[in-house]
Amino acid sequence: QVQLVESGGGSVQPGGSLRLSCAASGFDFSRYDMGWDRQAPGKQRELVARITADGTTYYADSVKGRFTISRDNAKNTLYLQMKNLKPEDTAVYYCTKLGAKTSWGQGTQVTVSS
């Protein structure tokens, strides 16, 4: 059974940093493209970042230059390093498994406010 468990969320001030982690299990992690999505209050879920099985990355324009997605295949773990956080980054962040079917974890809350 596919399991994706996010952690590392919290409350930070504008300009601060935070690193999210996603512990994956139930599938061959190293062979799948992975990513992060987010959903802010009253808004649709949106793509934040993607990383392919071979390490190629993609970012939404809104986070490009501030966020870095990475993966540690030996640990079956996906990361999202977030820097220079802005209030508009406030959302629930979801770890994403791509493939024939898309899967999401339960999400972790990130709140950016002064």
mmCIF file with all atom_site columns, C-alpha atoms in Angstrom:
data_model
loop_
_atom_site.group_PDB
_atom_site.id
_atom_site.type_symbol
_atom_site.label_atom_id
_atom_site.label_alt_id
_atom_site.label_comp_id
_atom_site.label_asym_id
_atom_site.label_entity_id
_atom_site.label_seq_id
_atom_site.pdbx_PDB_ins_code
_atom_site.Cartn_x
_atom_site.Cartn_y
_atom_site.Cartn_z
_atom_site.occupancy
_atom_site.B_iso_or_equiv
_atom_site.pdbx_formal_charge
_atom_site.auth_seq_id
_atom_site.auth_comp_id
_atom_site.auth_asym_id
_atom_site.auth_atom_id
_atom_site.pdbx_PDB_model_num
ATOM 1   C CA . GLN A 1 1   ? 0.000   0.000  0.000   1.00 0.00 ? 1   GLN A CA 1
ATOM 2   C CA . VAL A 1 2   ? 1.311   3.408  -0.991  1.00 0.00 ? 2   VAL A CA 1
ATOM 3   C CA . GLN A 1 3   ? 2.010   5.612  2.021   1.00 0.00 ? 3   GLN A CA 1
ATOM 4   C CA . LEU A 1 4   ? 3.193   9.227  1.933   1.00 0.00 ? 4   LEU A CA 1
ATOM 5   C CA . VAL A 1 5   ? 3.735   10.980 5.261   1.00 0.00 ? 5   VAL A CA 1
ATOM 6   C CA . GLU A 1 6   ? 4.637   14.675 5.297   1.00 0.00 ? 6   GLU A CA 1
ATOM 7   C CA . SER A 1 7   ? 6.361   16.459 8.163   1.00 0.00 ? 7   SER A CA 1
ATOM 8   C CA . GLY A 1 8   ? 8.226   19.687 8.895   1.00 0.00 ? 8   GLY A CA 1
ATOM 9   C CA . GLY A 1 9   ? 5.420   22.202 8.573   1.00 0.00 ? 9   GLY A CA 1
ATOM 10  C CA . GLY A 1 10  ? 4.942   25.032 11.033  1.00 0.00 ? 10  GLY A CA 1
ATOM 11  C CA . SER A 1 11  ? 4.628   28.774 11.506  1.00 0.00 ? 11  SER A CA 1
ATOM 12  C CA . VAL A 1 12  ? 7.361   31.167 10.352  1.00 0.00 ? 12  VAL A CA 1
ATOM 13  C CA . GLN A 1 13  ? 7.804   34.892 9.732   1.00 0.00 ? 13  GLN A CA 1
ATOM 14  C CA . PRO A 1 14  ? 8.072   36.361 6.219   1.00 0.00 ? 14  PRO A CA 1
ATOM 15  C CA . GLY A 1 15  ? 11.602  35.855 4.921   1.00 0.00 ? 15  GLY A CA 1
ATOM 16  C CA . GLY A 1 16  ? 12.077  32.731 7.002   1.00 0.00 ? 16  GLY A CA 1
ATOM 17  C CA . SER A 1 17  ? 12.920  29.186 5.916   1.00 0.00 ? 17  SER A CA 1
ATOM 18  C CA . LEU A 1 18  ? 11.450  25.759 6.431   1.00 0.00 ? 18  LEU A CA 1
ATOM 19  C CA . ARG A 1 19  ? 12.216  22.243 5.171   1.00 0.00 ? 19  ARG A CA 1
ATOM 20  C CA . LEU A 1 20  ? 9.445   19.749 4.514   1.00 0.00 ? 20  LEU A CA 1
ATOM 21  C CA . SER A 1 21  ? 10.006  15.991 4.396   1.00 0.00 ? 21  SER A CA 1
ATOM 22  C CA . CYS A 1 22  ? 7.958   13.155 2.923   1.00 0.00 ? 22  CYS A CA 1
ATOM 23  C CA . ALA A 1 23  ? 8.532   9.567  4.036   1.00 0.00 ? 23  ALA A CA 1
ATOM 24  C CA . ALA A 1 24  ? 7.421   7.196  1.267   1.00 0.00 ? 24  ALA A CA 1
ATOM 25  C CA . SER A 1 25  ? 6.702   3.474  1.444   1.00 0.00 ? 25  SER A CA 1
ATOM 26  C CA . GLY A 1 26  ? 4.770   0.730  -0.357  1.00 0.00 ? 26  GLY A CA 1
ATOM 27  C CA . PHE A 1 27  ? 6.365   1.239  -3.785  1.00 0.00 ? 27  PHE A CA 1
ATOM 28  C CA . ASP A 1 28  ? 9.759   1.422  -5.497  1.00 0.00 ? 28  ASP A CA 1
ATOM 29  C CA . PHE A 1 29  ? 10.447  5.062  -4.658  1.00 0.00 ? 29  PHE A CA 1
ATOM 30  C CA . SER A 1 30  ? 13.529  5.400  -6.869  1.00 0.00 ? 30  SER A CA 1
ATOM 31  C CA . ARG A 1 31  ? 11.566  4.579  -10.044 1.00 0.00 ? 31  ARG A CA 1
ATOM 32  C CA . TYR A 1 32  ? 8.846   7.214  -9.650  1.00 0.00 ? 32  TYR A CA 1
ATOM 33  C CA . ASP A 1 33  ? 8.580   10.906 -10.381 1.00 0.00 ? 33  ASP A CA 1
ATOM 34  C CA . MET A 1 34  ? 7.626   12.788 -7.201  1.00 0.00 ? 34  MET A CA 1
ATOM 35  C CA . GLY A 1 35  ? 6.514   16.263 -6.256  1.00 0.00 ? 35  GLY A CA 1
ATOM 36  C CA . TRP A 1 36  ? 4.882   18.763 -3.939  1.00 0.00 ? 36  TRP A CA 1
ATOM 37  C CA . ASP A 1 37  ? 1.487   20.421 -4.340  1.00 0.00 ? 37  ASP A CA 1
ATOM 38  C CA . ARG A 1 38  ? -0.211  22.938 -2.063  1.00 0.00 ? 38  ARG A CA 1
ATOM 39  C CA . GLN A 1 39  ? -3.691  24.185 -1.301  1.00 0.00 ? 39  GLN A CA 1
ATOM 40  C CA . ALA A 1 40  ? -4.397  27.567 0.252   1.00 0.00 ? 40  ALA A CA 1
ATOM 41  C CA . PRO A 1 41  ? -7.730  28.384 1.941   1.00 0.00 ? 41  PRO A CA 1
ATOM 42  C CA . GLY A 1 42  ? -10.455 28.892 -0.661  1.00 0.00 ? 42  GLY A CA 1
ATOM 43  C CA . LYS A 1 43  ? -8.181  27.982 -3.577  1.00 0.00 ? 43  LYS A CA 1
ATOM 44  C CA . GLN A 1 44  ? -7.631  24.995 -5.860  1.00 0.00 ? 44  GLN A CA 1
ATOM 45  C CA . ARG A 1 45  ? -4.748  22.634 -5.229  1.00 0.00 ? 45  ARG A CA 1
ATOM 46  C CA . GLU A 1 46  ? -1.746  23.752 -7.291  1.00 0.00 ? 46  GLU A CA 1
ATOM 47  C CA . LEU A 1 47  ? 1.553   22.292 -8.433  1.00 0.00 ? 47  LEU A CA 1
ATOM 48  C CA . VAL A 1 48  ? 4.598   23.581 -6.540  1.00 0.00 ? 48  VAL A CA 1
ATOM 49  C CA . ALA A 1 49  ? 7.509   21.415 -7.693  1.00 0.00 ? 49  ALA A CA 1
ATOM 50  C CA . ARG A 1 50  ? 8.348   18.130 -9.400  1.00 0.00 ? 50  ARG A CA 1
ATOM 51  C CA . ILE A 1 51  ? 11.420  15.893 -9.502  1.00 0.00 ? 51  ILE A CA 1
ATOM 52  C CA . THR A 1 52  ? 11.774  12.993 -11.928 1.00 0.00 ? 52  THR A CA 1
ATOM 53  C CA . ALA A 1 53  ? 13.256  9.592  -11.166 1.00 0.00 ? 53  ALA A CA 1
ATOM 54  C CA . ASP A 1 54  ? 16.522  10.739 -12.779 1.00 0.00 ? 54  ASP A CA 1
ATOM 55  C CA . GLY A 1 55  ? 16.634  14.005 -10.813 1.00 0.00 ? 55  GLY A CA 1
ATOM 56  C CA . THR A 1 56  ? 15.288  16.585 -13.276 1.00 0.00 ? 56  THR A CA 1
ATOM 57  C CA . THR A 1 57  ? 13.379  19.361 -11.466 1.00 0.00 ? 57  THR A CA 1
ATOM 58  C CA . TYR A 1 58  ? 10.527  21.714 -12.324 1.00 0.00 ? 58  TYR A CA 1
ATOM 59  C CA . TYR A 1 59  ? 9.070   24.618 -10.316 1.00 0.00 ? 59  TYR A CA 1
ATOM 60  C CA . ALA A 1 60  ? 6.013   26.804 -10.468 1.00 0.00 ? 60  ALA A CA 1
ATOM 61  C CA . ASP A 1 61  ? 6.927   30.400 -11.364 1.00 0.00 ? 61  ASP A CA 1
ATOM 62  C CA . SER A 1 62  ? 5.669   31.602 -7.982  1.00 0.00 ? 62  SER A CA 1
ATOM 63  C CA . VAL A 1 63  ? 8.328   29.627 -6.081  1.00 0.00 ? 63  VAL A CA 1
ATOM 64  C CA . LYS A 1 64  ? 11.184  29.487 -8.588  1.00 0.00 ? 64  LYS A CA 1
ATOM 65  C CA . GLY A 1 65  ? 14.440  30.676 -7.033  1.00 0.00 ? 65  GLY A CA 1
ATOM 66  C CA . ARG A 1 66  ? 13.133  30.259 -3.484  1.00 0.00 ? 66  ARG A CA 1
ATOM 67  C CA . PHE A 1 67  ? 12.210  26.564 -3.190  1.00 0.00 ? 67  PHE A CA 1
ATOM 68  C CA . THR A 1 68  ? 14.360  23.494 -3.877  1.00 0.00 ? 68  THR A CA 1
ATOM 69  C CA . ILE A 1 69  ? 12.987  19.982 -4.323  1.00 0.00 ? 69  ILE A CA 1
ATOM 70  C CA . SER A 1 70  ? 15.290  17.009 -3.730  1.00 0.00 ? 70  SER A CA 1
ATOM 71  C CA . ARG A 1 71  ? 15.148  13.303 -3.003  1.00 0.00 ? 71  ARG A CA 1
ATOM 72  C CA . ASP A 1 72  ? 17.176  10.700 -1.110  1.00 0.00 ? 72  ASP A CA 1
ATOM 73  C CA . ASN A 1 73  ? 16.418  7.359  -2.748  1.00 0.00 ? 73  ASN A CA 1
ATOM 74  C CA . ALA A 1 74  ? 18.377  5.404  -0.119  1.00 0.00 ? 74  ALA A CA 1
ATOM 75  C CA . LYS A 1 75  ? 16.016  6.782  2.537   1.00 0.00 ? 75  LYS A CA 1
ATOM 76  C CA . ASN A 1 76  ? 12.826  6.775  0.427   1.00 0.00 ? 76  ASN A CA 1
ATOM 77  C CA . THR A 1 77  ? 12.435  10.437 1.343   1.00 0.00 ? 77  THR A CA 1
ATOM 78  C CA . LEU A 1 78  ? 11.401  13.543 -0.607  1.00 0.00 ? 78  LEU A CA 1
ATOM 79  C CA . TYR A 1 79  ? 12.280  17.075 0.556   1.00 0.00 ? 79  TYR A CA 1
ATOM 80  C CA . LEU A 1 80  ? 11.197  20.639 -0.113  1.00 0.00 ? 80  LEU A CA 1
ATOM 81  C CA . GLN A 1 81  ? 13.561  23.356 1.108   1.00 0.00 ? 81  GLN A CA 1
ATOM 82  C CA . MET A 1 82  ? 11.657  26.650 1.275   1.00 0.00 ? 82  MET A CA 1
ATOM 83  C CA . LYS A 1 83  ? 13.501  29.970 1.636   1.00 0.00 ? 83  LYS A CA 1
ATOM 84  C CA . ASN A 1 84  ? 12.422  33.627 1.699   1.00 0.00 ? 84  ASN A CA 1
ATOM 85  C CA . LEU A 1 85  ? 8.902   32.538 2.576   1.00 0.00 ? 85  LEU A CA 1
ATOM 86  C CA . LYS A 1 86  ? 6.033   34.913 1.822   1.00 0.00 ? 86  LYS A CA 1
ATOM 87  C CA . PRO A 1 87  ? 2.515   35.169 3.284   1.00 0.00 ? 87  PRO A CA 1
ATOM 88  C CA . GLU A 1 88  ? 1.117   33.870 -0.011  1.00 0.00 ? 88  GLU A CA 1
ATOM 89  C CA . ASP A 1 89  ? 3.016   30.604 0.575   1.00 0.00 ? 89  ASP A CA 1
ATOM 90  C CA . THR A 1 90  ? 0.611   29.820 3.419   1.00 0.00 ? 90  THR A CA 1
ATOM 91  C CA . ALA A 1 91  ? -1.097  26.529 2.537   1.00 0.00 ? 91  ALA A CA 1
ATOM 92  C CA . VAL A 1 92  ? -1.305  22.838 3.273   1.00 0.00 ? 92  VAL A CA 1
ATOM 93  C CA . TYR A 1 93  ? 1.563   21.153 1.429   1.00 0.00 ? 93  TYR A CA 1
ATOM 94  C CA . TYR A 1 94  ? 1.119   17.658 -0.011  1.00 0.00 ? 94  TYR A CA 1
ATOM 95  C CA . CYS A 1 95  ? 3.699   15.085 -1.065  1.00 0.00 ? 95  CYS A CA 1
ATOM 96  C CA . THR A 1 96  ? 2.797   13.685 -4.498  1.00 0.00 ? 96  THR A CA 1
ATOM 97  C CA . LYS A 1 97  ? 3.557   10.372 -6.248  1.00 0.00 ? 97  LYS A CA 1
ATOM 98  C CA . LEU A 1 98  ? 3.169   10.503 -10.038 1.00 0.00 ? 98  LEU A CA 1
ATOM 99  C CA . GLY A 1 99  ? 2.363   7.628  -12.399 1.00 0.00 ? 99  GLY A CA 1
ATOM 100 C CA . ALA A 1 100 ? -0.694  5.970  -13.885 1.00 0.00 ? 100 ALA A CA 1
ATOM 101 C CA . LYS A 1 101 ? -2.458  7.122  -10.726 1.00 0.00 ? 101 LYS A CA 1
ATOM 102 C CA . THR A 1 102 ? -1.547  10.181 -8.689  1.00 0.00 ? 102 THR A CA 1
ATOM 103 C CA . SER A 1 103 ? -1.322  9.790  -4.901  1.00 0.00 ? 103 SER A CA 1
ATOM 104 C CA . TRP A 1 104 ? -1.109  12.414 -2.134  1.00 0.00 ? 104 TRP A CA 1
ATOM 105 C CA . GLY A 1 105 ? -0.253  12.281 1.537   1.00 0.00 ? 105 GLY A CA 1
ATOM 106 C CA . GLN A 1 106 ? -2.288  13.819 4.343   1.00 0.00 ? 106 GLN A CA 1
ATOM 107 C CA . GLY A 1 107 ? -0.495  17.150 4.089   1.00 0.00 ? 107 GLY A CA 1
ATOM 108 C CA . THR A 1 108 ? 1.392   19.445 6.445   1.00 0.00 ? 108 THR A CA 1
ATOM 109 C CA . GLN A 1 109 ? 0.413   23.028 7.298   1.00 0.00 ? 109 GLN A CA 1
ATOM 110 C CA . VAL A 1 110 ? 2.759   25.917 6.503   1.00 0.00 ? 110 VAL A CA 1
ATOM 111 C CA . THR A 1 111 ? 1.811   29.337 7.868   1.00 0.00 ? 111 THR A CA 1
ATOM 112 C CA . VAL A 1 112 ? 3.791   32.478 7.005   1.00 0.00 ? 112 VAL A CA 1
ATOM 113 C CA . SER A 1 113 ? 2.800   35.567 8.984   1.00 0.00 ? 113 SER A CA 1
ATOM 114 C CA . SER A 1 114 ? 4.211   38.358 11.118  1.00 0.00 ? 114 SER A CA 1
#
